[in-house]
PDB file of C-alpha atoms in Angstrom:
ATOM      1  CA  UNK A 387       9.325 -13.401 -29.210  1.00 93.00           C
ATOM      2  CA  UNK A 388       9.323 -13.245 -25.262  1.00 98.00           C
ATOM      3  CA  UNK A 389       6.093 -12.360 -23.183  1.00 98.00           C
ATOM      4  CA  UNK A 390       8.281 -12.843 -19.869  1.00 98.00           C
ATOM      5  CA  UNK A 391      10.980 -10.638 -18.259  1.00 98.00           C
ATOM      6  CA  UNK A 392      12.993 -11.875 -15.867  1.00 98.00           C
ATOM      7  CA  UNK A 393      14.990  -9.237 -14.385  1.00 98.00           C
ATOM      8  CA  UNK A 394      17.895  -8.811 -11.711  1.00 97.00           C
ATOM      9  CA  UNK A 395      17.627  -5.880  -8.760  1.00 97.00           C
ATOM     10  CA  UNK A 396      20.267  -4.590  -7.673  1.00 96.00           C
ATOM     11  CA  UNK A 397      22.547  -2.492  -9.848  1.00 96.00           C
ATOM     12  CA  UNK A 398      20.104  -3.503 -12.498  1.00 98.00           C
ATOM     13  CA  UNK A 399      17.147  -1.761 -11.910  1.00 98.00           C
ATOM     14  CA  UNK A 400      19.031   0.813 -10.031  1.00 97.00           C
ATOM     15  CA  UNK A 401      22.709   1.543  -8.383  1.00 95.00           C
ATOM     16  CA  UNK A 402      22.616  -0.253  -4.985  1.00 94.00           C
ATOM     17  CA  UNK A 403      25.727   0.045  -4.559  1.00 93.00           C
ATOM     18  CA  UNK A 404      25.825   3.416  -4.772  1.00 94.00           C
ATOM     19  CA  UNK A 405      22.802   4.139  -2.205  1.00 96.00           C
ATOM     20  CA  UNK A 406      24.438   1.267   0.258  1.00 95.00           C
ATOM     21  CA  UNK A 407      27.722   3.139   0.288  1.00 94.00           C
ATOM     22  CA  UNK A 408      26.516   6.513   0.621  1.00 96.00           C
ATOM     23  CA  UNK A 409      24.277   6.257   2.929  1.00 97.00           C
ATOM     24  CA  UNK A 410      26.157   3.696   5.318  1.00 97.00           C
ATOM     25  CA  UNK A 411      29.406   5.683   4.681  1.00 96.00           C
ATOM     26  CA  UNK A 412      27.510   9.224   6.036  1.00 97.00           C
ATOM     27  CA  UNK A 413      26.217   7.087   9.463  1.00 98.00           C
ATOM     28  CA  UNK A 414      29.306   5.248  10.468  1.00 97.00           C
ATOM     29  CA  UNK A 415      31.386   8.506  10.095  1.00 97.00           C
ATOM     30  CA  UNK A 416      28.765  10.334  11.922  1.00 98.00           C
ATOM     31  CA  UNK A 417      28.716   8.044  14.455  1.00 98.00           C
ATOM     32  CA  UNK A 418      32.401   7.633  14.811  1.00 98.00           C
ATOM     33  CA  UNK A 419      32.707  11.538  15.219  1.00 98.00           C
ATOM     34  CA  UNK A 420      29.310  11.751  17.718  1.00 97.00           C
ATOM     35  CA  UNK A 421      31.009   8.629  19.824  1.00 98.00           C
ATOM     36  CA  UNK A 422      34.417   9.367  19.837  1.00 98.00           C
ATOM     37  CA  UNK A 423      34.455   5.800  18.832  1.00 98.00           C
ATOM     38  CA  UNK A 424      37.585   4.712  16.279  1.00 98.00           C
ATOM     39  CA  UNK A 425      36.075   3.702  12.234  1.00 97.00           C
ATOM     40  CA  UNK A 426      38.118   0.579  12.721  1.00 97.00           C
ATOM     41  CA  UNK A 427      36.075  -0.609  16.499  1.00 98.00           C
ATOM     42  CA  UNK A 428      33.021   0.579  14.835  1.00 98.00           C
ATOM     43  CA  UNK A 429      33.385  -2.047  11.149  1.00 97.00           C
ATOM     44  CA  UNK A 430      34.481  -4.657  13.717  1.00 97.00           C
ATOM     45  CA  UNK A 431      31.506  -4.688  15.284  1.00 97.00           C
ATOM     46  CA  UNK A 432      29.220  -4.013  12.602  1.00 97.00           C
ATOM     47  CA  UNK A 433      30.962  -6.982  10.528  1.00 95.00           C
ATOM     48  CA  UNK A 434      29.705  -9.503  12.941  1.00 95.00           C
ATOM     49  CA  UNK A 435      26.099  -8.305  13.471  1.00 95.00           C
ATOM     50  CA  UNK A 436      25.891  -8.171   9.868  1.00 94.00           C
ATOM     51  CA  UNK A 437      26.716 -11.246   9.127  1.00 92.00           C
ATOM     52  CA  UNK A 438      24.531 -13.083  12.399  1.00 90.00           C
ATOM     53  CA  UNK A 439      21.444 -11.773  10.064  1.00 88.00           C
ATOM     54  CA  UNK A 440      23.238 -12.367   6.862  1.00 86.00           C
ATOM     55  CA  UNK A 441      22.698  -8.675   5.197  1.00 89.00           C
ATOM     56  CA  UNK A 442      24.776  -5.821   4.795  1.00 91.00           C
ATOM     57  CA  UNK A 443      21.638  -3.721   5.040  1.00 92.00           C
ATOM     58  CA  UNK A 444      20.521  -4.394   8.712  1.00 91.00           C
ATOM     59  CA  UNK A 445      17.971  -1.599   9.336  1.00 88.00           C
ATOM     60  CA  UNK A 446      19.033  -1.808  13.298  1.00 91.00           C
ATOM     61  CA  UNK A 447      22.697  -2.194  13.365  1.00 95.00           C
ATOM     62  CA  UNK A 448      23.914   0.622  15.567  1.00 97.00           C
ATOM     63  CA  UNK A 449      21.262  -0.434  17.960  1.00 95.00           C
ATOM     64  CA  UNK A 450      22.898  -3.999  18.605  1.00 95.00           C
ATOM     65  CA  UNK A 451      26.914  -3.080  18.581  1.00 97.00           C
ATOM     66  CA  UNK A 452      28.573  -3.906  22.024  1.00 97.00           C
ATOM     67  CA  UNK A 453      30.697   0.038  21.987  1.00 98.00           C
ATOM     68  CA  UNK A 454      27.443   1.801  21.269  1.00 98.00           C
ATOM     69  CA  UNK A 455      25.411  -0.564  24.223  1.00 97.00           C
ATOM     70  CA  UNK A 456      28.075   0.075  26.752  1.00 97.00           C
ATOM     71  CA  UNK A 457      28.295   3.418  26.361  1.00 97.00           C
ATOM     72  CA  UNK A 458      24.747   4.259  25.822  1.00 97.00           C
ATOM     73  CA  UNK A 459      22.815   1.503  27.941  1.00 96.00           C
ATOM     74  CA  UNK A 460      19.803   0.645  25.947  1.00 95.00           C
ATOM     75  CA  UNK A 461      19.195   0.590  22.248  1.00 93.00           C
ATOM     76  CA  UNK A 462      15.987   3.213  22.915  1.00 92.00           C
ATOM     77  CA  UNK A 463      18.665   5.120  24.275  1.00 96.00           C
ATOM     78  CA  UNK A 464      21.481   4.664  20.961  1.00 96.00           C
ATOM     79  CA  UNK A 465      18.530   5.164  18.531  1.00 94.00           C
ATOM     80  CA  UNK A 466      18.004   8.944  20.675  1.00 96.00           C
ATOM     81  CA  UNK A 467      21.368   9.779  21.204  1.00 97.00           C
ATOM     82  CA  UNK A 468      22.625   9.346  17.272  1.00 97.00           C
ATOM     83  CA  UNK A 469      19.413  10.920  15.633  1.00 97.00           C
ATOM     84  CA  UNK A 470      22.254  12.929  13.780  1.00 98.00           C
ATOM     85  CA  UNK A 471      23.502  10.248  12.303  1.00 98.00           C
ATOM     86  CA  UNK A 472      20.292   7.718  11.907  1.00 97.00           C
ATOM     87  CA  UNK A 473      18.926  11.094   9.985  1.00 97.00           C
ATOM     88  CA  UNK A 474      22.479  11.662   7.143  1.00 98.00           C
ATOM     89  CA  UNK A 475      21.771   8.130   6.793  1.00 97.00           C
ATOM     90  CA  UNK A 476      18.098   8.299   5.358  1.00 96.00           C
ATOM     91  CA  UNK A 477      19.187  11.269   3.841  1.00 98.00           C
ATOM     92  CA  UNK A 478      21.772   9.649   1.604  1.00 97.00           C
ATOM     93  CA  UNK A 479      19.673   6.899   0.949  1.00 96.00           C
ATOM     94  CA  UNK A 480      16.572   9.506  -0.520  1.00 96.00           C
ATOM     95  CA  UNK A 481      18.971  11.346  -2.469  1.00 97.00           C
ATOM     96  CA  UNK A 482      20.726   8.473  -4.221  1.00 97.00           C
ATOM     97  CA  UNK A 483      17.893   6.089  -4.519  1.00 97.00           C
ATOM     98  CA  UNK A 484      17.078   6.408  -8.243  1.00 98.00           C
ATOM     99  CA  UNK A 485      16.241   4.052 -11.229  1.00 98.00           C
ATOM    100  CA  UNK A 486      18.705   3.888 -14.478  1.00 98.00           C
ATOM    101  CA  UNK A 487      17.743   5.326 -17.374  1.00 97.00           C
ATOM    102  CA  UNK A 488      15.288   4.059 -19.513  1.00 98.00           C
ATOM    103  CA  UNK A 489      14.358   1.536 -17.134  1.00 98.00           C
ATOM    104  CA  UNK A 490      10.905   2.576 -16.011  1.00 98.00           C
ATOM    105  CA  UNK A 491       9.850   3.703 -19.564  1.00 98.00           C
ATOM    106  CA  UNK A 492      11.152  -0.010 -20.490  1.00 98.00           C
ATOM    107  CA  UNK A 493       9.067  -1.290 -18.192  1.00 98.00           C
ATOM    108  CA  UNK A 494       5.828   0.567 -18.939  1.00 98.00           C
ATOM    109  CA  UNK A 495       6.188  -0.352 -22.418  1.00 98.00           C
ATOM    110  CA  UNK A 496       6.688  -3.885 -21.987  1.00 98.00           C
ATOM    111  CA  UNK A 497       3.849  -3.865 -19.431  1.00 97.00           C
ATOM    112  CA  UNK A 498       1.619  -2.232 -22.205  1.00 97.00           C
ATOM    113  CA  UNK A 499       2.325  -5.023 -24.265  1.00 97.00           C
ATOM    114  CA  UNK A 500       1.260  -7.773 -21.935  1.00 98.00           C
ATOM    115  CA  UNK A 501       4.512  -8.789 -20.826  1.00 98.00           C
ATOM    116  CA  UNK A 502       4.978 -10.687 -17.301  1.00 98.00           C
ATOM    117  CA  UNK A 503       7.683  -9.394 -15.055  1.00 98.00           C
ATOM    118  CA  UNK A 504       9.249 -11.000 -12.778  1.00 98.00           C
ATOM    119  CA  UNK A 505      12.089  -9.514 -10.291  1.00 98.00           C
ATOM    120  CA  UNK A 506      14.731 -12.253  -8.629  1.00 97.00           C
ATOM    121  CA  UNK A 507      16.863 -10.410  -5.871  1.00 95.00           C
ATOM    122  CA  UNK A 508      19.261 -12.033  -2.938  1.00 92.00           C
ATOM    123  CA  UNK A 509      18.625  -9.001  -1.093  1.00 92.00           C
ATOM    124  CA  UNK A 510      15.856  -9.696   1.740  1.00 89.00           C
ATOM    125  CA  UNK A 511      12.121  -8.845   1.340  1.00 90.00           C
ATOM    126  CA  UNK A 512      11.815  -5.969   3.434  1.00 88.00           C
ATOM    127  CA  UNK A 513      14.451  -3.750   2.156  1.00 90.00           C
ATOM    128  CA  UNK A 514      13.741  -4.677  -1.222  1.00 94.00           C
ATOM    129  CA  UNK A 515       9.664  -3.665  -0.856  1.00 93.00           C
ATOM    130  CA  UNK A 516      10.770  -0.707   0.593  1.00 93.00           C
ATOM    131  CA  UNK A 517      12.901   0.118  -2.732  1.00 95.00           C
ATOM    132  CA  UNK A 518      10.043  -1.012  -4.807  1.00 96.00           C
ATOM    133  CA  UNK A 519       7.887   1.097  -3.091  1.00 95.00           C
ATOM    134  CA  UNK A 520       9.925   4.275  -3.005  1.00 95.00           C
ATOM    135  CA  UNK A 521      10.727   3.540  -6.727  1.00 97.00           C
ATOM    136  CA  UNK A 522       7.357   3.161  -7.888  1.00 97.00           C
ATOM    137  CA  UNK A 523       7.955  -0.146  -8.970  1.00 98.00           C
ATOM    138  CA  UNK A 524       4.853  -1.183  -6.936  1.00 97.00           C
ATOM    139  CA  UNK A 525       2.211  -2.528  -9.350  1.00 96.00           C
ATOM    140  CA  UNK A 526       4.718  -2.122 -12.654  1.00 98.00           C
ATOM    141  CA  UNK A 527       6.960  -5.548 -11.419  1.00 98.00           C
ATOM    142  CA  UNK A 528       4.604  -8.494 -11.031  1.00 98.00           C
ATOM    143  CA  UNK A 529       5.900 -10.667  -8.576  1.00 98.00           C
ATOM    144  CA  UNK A 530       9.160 -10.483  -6.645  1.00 97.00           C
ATOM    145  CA  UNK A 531      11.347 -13.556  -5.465  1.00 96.00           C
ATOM    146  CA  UNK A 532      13.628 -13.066  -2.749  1.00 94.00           C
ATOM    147  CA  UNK A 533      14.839 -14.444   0.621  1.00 89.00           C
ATOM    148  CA  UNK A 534      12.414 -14.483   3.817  1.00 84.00           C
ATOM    149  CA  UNK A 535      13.246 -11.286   6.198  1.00 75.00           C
ATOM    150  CA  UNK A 536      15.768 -11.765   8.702  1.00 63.00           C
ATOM    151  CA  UNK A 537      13.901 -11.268  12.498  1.00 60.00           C
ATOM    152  CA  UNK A 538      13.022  -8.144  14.072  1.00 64.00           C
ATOM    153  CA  UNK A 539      14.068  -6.959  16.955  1.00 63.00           C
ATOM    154  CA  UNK A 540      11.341  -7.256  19.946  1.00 64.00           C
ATOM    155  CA  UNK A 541      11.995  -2.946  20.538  1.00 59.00           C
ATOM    156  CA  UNK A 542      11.352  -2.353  16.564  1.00 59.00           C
ATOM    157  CA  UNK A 543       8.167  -4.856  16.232  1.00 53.00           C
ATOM    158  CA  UNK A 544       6.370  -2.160  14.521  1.00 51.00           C
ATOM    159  CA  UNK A 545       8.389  -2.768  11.773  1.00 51.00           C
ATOM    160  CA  UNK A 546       7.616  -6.033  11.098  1.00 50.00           C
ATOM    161  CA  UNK A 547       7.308  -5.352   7.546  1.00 58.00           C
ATOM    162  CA  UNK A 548       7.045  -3.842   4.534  1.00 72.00           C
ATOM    163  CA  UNK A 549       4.166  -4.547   2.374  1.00 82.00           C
ATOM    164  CA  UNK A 550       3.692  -3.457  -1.097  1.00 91.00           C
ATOM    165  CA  UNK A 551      -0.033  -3.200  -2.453  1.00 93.00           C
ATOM    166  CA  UNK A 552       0.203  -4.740  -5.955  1.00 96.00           C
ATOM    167  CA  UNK A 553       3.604  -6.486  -6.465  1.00 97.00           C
ATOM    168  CA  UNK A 554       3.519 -10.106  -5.068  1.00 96.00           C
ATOM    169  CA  UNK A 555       6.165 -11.526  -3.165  1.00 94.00           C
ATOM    170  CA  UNK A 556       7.399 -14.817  -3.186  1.00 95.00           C
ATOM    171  CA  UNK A 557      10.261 -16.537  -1.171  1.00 93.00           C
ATOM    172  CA  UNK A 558      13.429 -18.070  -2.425  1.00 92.00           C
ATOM    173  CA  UNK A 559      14.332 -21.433  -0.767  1.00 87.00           C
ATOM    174  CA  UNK A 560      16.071 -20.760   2.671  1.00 82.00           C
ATOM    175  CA  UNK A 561      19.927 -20.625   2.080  1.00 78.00           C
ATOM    176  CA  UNK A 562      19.797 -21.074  -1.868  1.00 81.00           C
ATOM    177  CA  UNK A 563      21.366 -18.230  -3.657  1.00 80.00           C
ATOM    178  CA  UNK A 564      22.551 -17.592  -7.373  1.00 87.00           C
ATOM    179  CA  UNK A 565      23.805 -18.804  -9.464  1.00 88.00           C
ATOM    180  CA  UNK A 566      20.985 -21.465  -8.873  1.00 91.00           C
ATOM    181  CA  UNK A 567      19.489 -22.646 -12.476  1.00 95.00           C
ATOM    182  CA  UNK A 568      16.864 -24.781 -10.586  1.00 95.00           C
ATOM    183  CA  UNK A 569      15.827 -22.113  -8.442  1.00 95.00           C
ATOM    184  CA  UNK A 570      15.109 -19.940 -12.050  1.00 97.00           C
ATOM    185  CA  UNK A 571      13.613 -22.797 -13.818  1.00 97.00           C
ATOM    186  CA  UNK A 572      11.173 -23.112 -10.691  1.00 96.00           C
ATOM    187  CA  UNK A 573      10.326 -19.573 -10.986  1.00 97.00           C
ATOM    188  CA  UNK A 574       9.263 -19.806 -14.400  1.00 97.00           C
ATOM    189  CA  UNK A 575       7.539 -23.138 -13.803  1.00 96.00           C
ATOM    190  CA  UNK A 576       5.785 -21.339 -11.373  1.00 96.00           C
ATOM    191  CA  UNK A 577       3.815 -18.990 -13.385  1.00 96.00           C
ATOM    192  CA  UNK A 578       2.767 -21.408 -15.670  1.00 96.00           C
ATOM    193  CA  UNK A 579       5.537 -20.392 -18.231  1.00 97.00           C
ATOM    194  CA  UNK A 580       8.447 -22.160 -20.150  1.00 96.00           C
ATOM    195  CA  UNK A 581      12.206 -21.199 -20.642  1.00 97.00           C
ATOM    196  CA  UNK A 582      11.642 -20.145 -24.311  1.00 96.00           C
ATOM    197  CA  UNK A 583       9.196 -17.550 -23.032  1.00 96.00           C
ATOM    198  CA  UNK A 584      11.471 -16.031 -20.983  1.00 98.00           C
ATOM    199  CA  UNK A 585      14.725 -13.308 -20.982  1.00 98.00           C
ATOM    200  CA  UNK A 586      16.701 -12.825 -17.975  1.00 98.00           C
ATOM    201  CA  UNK A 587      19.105  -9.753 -17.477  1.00 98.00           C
ATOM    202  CA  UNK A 588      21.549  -9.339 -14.992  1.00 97.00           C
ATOM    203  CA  UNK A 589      24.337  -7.525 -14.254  1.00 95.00           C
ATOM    204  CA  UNK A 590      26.839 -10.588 -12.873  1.00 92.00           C
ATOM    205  CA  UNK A 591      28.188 -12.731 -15.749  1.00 91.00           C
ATOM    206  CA  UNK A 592      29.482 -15.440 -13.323  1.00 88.00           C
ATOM    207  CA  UNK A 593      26.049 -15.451 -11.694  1.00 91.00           C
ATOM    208  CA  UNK A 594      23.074 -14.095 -13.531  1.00 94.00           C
ATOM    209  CA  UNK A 595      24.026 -15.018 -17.210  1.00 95.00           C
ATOM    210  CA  UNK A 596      26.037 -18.485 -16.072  1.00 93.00           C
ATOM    211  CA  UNK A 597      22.868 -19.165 -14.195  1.00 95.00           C
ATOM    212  CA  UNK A 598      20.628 -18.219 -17.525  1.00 96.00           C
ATOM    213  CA  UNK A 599      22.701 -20.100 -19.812  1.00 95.00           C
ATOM    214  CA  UNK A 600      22.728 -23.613 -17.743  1.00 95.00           C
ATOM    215  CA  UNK A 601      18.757 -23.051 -17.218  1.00 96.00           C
ATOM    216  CA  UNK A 602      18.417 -22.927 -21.459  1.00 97.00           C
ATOM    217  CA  UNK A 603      16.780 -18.945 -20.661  1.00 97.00           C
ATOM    218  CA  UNK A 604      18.009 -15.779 -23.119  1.00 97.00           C
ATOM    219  CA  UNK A 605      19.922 -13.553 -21.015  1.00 97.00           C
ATOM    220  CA  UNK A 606      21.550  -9.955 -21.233  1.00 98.00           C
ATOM    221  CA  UNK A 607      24.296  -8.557 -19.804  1.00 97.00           C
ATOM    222  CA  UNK A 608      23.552  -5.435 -17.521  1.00 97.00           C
ATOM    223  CA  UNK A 609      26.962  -4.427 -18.156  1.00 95.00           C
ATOM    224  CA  UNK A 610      26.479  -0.606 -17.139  1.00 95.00           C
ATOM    225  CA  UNK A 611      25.828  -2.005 -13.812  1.00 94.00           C
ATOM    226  CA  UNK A 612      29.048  -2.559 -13.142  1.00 87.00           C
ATOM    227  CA  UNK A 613      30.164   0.761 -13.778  1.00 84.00           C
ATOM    228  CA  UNK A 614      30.364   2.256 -10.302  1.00 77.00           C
ATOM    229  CA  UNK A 615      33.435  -0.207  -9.769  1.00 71.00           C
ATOM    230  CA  UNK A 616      35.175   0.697 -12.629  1.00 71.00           C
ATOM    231  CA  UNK A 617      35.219   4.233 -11.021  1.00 68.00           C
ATOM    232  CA  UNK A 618      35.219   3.883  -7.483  1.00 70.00           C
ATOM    233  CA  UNK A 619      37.382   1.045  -6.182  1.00 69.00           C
ATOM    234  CA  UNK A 620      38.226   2.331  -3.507  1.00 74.00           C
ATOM    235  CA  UNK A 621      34.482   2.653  -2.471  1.00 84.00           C
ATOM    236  CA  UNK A 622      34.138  -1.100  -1.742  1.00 83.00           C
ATOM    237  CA  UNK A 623      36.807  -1.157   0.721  1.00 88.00           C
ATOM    238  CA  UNK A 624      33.968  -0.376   3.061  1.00 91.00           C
ATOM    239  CA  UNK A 625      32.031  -2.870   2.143  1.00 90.00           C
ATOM    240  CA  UNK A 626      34.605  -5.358   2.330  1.00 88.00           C
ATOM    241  CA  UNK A 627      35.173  -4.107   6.284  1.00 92.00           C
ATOM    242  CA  UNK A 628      31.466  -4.783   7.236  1.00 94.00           C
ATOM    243  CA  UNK A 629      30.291  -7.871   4.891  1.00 90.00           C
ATOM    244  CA  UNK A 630      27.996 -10.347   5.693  1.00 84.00           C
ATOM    245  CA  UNK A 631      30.025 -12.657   4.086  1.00 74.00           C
ATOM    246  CA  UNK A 632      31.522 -15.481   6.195  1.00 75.00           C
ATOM    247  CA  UNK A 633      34.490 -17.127   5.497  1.00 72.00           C
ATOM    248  CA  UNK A 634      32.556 -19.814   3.602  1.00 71.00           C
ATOM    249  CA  UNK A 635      30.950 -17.418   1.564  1.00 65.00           C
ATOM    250  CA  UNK A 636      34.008 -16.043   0.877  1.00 67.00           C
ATOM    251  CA  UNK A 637      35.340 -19.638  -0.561  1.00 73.00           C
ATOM    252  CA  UNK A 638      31.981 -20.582  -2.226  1.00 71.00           C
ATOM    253  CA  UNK A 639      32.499 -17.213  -3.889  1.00 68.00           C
ATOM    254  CA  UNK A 640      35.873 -17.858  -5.196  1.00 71.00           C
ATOM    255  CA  UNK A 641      34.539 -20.984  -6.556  1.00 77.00           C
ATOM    256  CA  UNK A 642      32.127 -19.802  -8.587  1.00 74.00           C
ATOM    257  CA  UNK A 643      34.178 -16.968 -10.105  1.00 73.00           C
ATOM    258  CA  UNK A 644      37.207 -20.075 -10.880  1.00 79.00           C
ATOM    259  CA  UNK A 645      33.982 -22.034 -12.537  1.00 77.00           C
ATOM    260  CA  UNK A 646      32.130 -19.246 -14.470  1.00 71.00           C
ATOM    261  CA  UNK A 647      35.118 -17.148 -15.572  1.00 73.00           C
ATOM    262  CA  UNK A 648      34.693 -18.238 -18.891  1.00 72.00           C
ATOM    263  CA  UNK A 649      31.240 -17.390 -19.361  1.00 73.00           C
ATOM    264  CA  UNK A 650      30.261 -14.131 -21.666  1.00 79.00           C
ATOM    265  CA  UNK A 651      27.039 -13.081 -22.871  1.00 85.00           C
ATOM    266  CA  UNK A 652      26.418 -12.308 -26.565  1.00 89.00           C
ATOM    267  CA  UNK A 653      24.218  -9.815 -25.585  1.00 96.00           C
ATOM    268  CA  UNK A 654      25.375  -6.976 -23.915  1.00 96.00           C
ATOM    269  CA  UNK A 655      23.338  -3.664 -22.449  1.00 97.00           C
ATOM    270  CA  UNK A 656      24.755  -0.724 -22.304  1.00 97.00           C
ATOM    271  CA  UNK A 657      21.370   0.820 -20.587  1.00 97.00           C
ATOM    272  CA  UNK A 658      18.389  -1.397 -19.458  1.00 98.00           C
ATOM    273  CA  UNK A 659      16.241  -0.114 -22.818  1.00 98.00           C
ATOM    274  CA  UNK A 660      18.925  -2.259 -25.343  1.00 98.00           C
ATOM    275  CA  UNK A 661      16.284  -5.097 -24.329  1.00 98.00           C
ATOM    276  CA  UNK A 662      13.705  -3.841 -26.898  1.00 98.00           C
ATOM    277  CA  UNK A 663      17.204  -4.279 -29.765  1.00 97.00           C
ATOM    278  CA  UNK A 664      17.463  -7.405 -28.730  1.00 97.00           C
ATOM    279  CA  UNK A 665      14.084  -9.298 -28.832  1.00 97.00           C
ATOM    280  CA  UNK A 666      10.942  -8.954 -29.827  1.00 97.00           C
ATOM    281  CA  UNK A 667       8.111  -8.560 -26.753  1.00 98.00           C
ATOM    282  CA  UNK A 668       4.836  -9.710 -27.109  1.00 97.00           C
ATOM    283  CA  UNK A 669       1.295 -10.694 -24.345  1.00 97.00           C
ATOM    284  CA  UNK A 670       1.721 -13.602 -22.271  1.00 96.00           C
ATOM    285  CA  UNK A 671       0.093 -16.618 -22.018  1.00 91.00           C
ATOM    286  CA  UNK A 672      -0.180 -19.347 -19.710  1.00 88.00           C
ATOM    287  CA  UNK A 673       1.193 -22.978 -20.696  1.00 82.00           C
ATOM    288  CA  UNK A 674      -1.586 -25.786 -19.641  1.00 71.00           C
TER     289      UNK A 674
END
């Protein structure tokens, strides 16, 4: 019996990979062909203010690239100038920003029968809100942990934020990132609740389900979140070009996929809804 999900974001809940890469794939190549300016200047440049605020999703990127500043002046004046390509960006992003299947009716059921859920992302708080929001996940997740926003530039202060109405957020300790079992087991310590209680799902092996198992938590394996790359390889490239990654990230990376390459889950979704095969759900209740 569990009365507390513990779920993943991104490519569980939904396809980020998919939004990220059409949507960033529609403005660079918009603003390549508005500019004149080569694909290849453009990722350089990007790469490095990407990974100064340590996000692949930087909401004012074009707006802080030396080629676009020296040709356009001010970042008032970049944000005018490429409306075209500010706009196929937003575009992409509303037509590809979808849940899976089955995974709100999971949810609603699962809230129905009392159960506490819990969302643990590495992607910041304000583009995650803004997901949650869009996604009318507002109100249906409980409480969302996730790293502190990066700063906002002094031109875009009105955008401090993104606040959801319902769903709590909490913060993530400042540089921690999975596969961290202490930062899980402090999560569920945190609302009063004990590993037994609890089922994680995620759609990394190395990470979410090594991170699971060494915590003593039930996991699942989000495998059909992994699908995209089965398909589209050659998709990532891009991502690869403008990563936040450093090269330390890149090692730290390597290391964990050498430690954890052994690790499987016995449990294995094919869509978020095999949950309800797997275990029992039932109200939660507070430990003492």
């Amino acid at each position: 019996m569990k009365s507390v999900l513990i779920t993943d974001v991104d490519n569980t809940l939904f396809d980020w990979f998919n939004v990220w890469f059409k949507s960033f794939s529609a403005m660079i190549n918009v603003t390549s062909k508005v500019t004149n300016i080569p694909l290849a200047q453009l990722k350089n440049e990007i790469k490095l203010v990407h990974q100064k605020y340590g996000t692949a999703e930087y909401s004012f990127v074009l707006q802080e690239l030396p080629c676009l500043l020296e040709k356009y002046g001010t970042p008032e004046k970049i944000i005018s100038e490429l409306d075209e390509a500010i706009h196929s960006y937003r575009s992409e992003r509303k037509k590809n920003l979808m849940l899976y299947p089955t995974v709100m009716e999971t949810l609603l059921l699962l809230k129905k029968k009392g159960v506490k859920i819990i969302a643990y992302t590495e992607s910041k708080e304000y583009y995650t809100n803004y997901r949650f929001s869009k996604l009318s996940l507002d109100g249906v997740i409980d409480i969302i942990f996730s790293p502190e926003d990066h700063s906002i530039p002094k031109y875009m202060t009105s955008q401090a934020g993104f606040k959801l109405d319902k769903t709590e957020n909490k913060h993530t300790p400042r540089g921690e990132i999975k596969p961290n079992p202490k930062i899980l087991l402090e999560i569920i310590s945190s609302i009063k609740a004990k590993p037994e209680q609890c089922l994680y799902i995620g759609d990394s092996e190395m990470k979410d389900i090594a991170m699971a198992k060494d915590a003593g938590v039930d996991s699942v394996f989000a495998k059909y979140g992994n699908e995209h790359f089965k398909y589209n390889k050659d998709d990532y490239n891009l991502l690869r070009d403008v990563t936040h990654w450093t090269d330390d990230d890149v090692e730290r990376e390597r290391k964990i996929k050498e430690q954890n390459k052994d690790t499987h889950s016995e449990l294995v979704a094919n869509k978020f809804s095999d949950i309800l095969d797997f275990f029992e759900f039932g109200t939660y209740k507070e430990y003492p």
